[in-house]
Every structure is written in structure tokens, then in C-alpha cells.
Coordinates of C-alpha atoms in Angstrom, one line a residue:
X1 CA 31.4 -116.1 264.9
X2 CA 29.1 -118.9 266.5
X3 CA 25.9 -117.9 267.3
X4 CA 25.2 -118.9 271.3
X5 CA 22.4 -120.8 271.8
X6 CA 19.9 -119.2 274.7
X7 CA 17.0 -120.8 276.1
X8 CA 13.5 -119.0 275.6
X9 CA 12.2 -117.4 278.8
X10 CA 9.5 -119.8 278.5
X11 CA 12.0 -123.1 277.6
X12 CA 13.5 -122.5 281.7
X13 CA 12.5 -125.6 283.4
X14 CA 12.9 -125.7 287.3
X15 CA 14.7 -129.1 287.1
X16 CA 17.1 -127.8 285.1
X17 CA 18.2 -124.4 287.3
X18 CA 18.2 -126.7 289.9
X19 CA 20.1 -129.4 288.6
X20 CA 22.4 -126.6 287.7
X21 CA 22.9 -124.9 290.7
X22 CA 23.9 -128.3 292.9
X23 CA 27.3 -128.0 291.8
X24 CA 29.4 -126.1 294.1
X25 CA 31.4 -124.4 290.9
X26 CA 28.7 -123.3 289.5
X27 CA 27.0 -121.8 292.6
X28 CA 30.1 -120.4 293.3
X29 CA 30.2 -118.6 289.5
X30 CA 26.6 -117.2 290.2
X31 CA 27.3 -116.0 293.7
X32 CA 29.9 -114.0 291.6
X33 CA 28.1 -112.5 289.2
X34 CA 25.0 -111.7 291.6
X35 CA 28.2 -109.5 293.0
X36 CA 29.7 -108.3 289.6
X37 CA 26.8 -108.0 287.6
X38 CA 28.7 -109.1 284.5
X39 CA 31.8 -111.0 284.2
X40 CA 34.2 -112.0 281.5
X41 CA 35.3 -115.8 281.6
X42 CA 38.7 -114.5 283.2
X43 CA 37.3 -113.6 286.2
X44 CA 36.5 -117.2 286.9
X45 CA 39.5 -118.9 286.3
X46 CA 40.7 -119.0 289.9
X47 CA 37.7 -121.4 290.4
X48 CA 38.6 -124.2 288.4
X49 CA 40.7 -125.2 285.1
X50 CA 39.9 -123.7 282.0
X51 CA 38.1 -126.4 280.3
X52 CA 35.9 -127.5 283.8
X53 CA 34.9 -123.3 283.5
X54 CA 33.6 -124.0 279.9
X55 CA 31.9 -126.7 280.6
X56 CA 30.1 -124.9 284.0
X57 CA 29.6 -122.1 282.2
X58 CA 27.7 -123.8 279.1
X59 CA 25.5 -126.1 281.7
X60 CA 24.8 -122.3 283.5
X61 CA 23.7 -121.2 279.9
X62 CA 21.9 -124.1 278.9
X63 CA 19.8 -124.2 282.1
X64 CA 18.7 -120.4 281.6
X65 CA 20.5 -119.0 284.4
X66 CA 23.0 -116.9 282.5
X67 CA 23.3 -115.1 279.3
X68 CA 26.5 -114.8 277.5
X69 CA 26.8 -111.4 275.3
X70 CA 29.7 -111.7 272.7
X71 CA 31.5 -108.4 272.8
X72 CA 34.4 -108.1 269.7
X73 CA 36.6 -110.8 271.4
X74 CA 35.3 -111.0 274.8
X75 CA 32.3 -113.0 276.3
X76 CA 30.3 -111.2 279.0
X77 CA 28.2 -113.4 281.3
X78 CA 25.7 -111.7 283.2
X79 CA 22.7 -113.7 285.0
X80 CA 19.3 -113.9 283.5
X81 CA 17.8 -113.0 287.0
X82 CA 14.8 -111.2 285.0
X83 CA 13.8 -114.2 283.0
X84 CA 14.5 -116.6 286.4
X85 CA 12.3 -114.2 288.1
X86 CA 9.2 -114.0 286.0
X87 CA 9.3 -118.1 285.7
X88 CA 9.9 -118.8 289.4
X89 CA 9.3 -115.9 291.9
X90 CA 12.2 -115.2 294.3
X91 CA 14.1 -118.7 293.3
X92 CA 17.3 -116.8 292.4
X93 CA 17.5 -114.8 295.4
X94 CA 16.5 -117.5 297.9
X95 CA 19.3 -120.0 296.9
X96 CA 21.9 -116.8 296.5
X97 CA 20.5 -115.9 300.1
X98 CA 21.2 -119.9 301.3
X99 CA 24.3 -120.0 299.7
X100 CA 25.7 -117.0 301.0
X101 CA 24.2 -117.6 304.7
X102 CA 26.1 -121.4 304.5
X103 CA 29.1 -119.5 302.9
X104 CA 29.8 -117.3 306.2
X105 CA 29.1 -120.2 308.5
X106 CA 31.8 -122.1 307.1
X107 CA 34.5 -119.2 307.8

């Protein structure tokens, strides 16, 4: 199996969550798992086609916003909310906060 490449706690960069979380997809995957906690790929694949999820997902991973936990067959995503936390204080929950306060203003 292929080993999946995490960033170090210290190797988050701010750009780079925040370059990850301007795309709508992807704010809309980790608005999810804030809910679920952890997630298999599945859960996701009302969002967008199979191939855009992959790619979201891996710029998710890549960023240091998520962690992806191979389990036998299955791949669990959960948010690194611990690690986001101890590099930027209160980051992850403001822009959840945001997007879920701009989320019921549009309905």
C-alpha cells in the first residue's frame, strides 16, 4: 500500500490553509467533517465527480488541514483541527464559524 504523505505540524504554512480553503468544494468537505468527525471518501461524492474529490481531497491533505488514516480498504479523513490549532489559534473555527453564518444566509 502507498504510504500518504502528511505535513509536519510544524511544515503548516498559513498561505497554504488558506489557499486551501478558498475553494467552495473544499470548504464545503471541511464544513462536513467539522460535522462527522471522520468521513470515508464516499460521503463526499454528492459534492463533485470522483476525480475533482481526489484532487480536493489531496490539496486538503497537502495543505495540513486533513489527515487521511488508511483503514484495510477504506480511507478515513478526519481534520487535523489539533495541529491547525496549535499553529494558528482559533483559524479553523473562525472560517467554519464564517462559512456556516454565510451558508444560512443564503437559504
Amino acid at each position: 500500500m502507498q504510504r500518504i504523505h502528511h505535513p509536519r505540524k510544524e511544515q503548516i504554512h498559513l498561505a497554504g490553509v488558506l489557499d486551501s480553503l478558498s475553494d467552495p468544494t473544499r470548504l464545503e468537505i471541511v464544513l462536513r467533517l467539522d460535522t462527522l468527525g471522520e468521513a470515508t471518501c464516499a460521503e463526499f461524492l454528492d459534492a463533485c465527480s470522483k476525480t475533482n474529490l481526489t484532487y480536493h481531497l489531496r490539496r486538503l491533505r497537502e495543505a495540513g488541514v486533513t489527515r487521511v488514516s488508511p483503514v484495510g480498504t477504506q480511507r478515513f479523513i478526519s481534520l487535523r483541527r489539533k495541529d491547525l490549532d496549535t499553529r494558528f489559534p482559533g483559524l479553523l473555527e473562525m472560517i467554519i464559524g464564517f462559512a456556516r453564518d454565510a451558508a444560512s444566509a443564503d437559504t
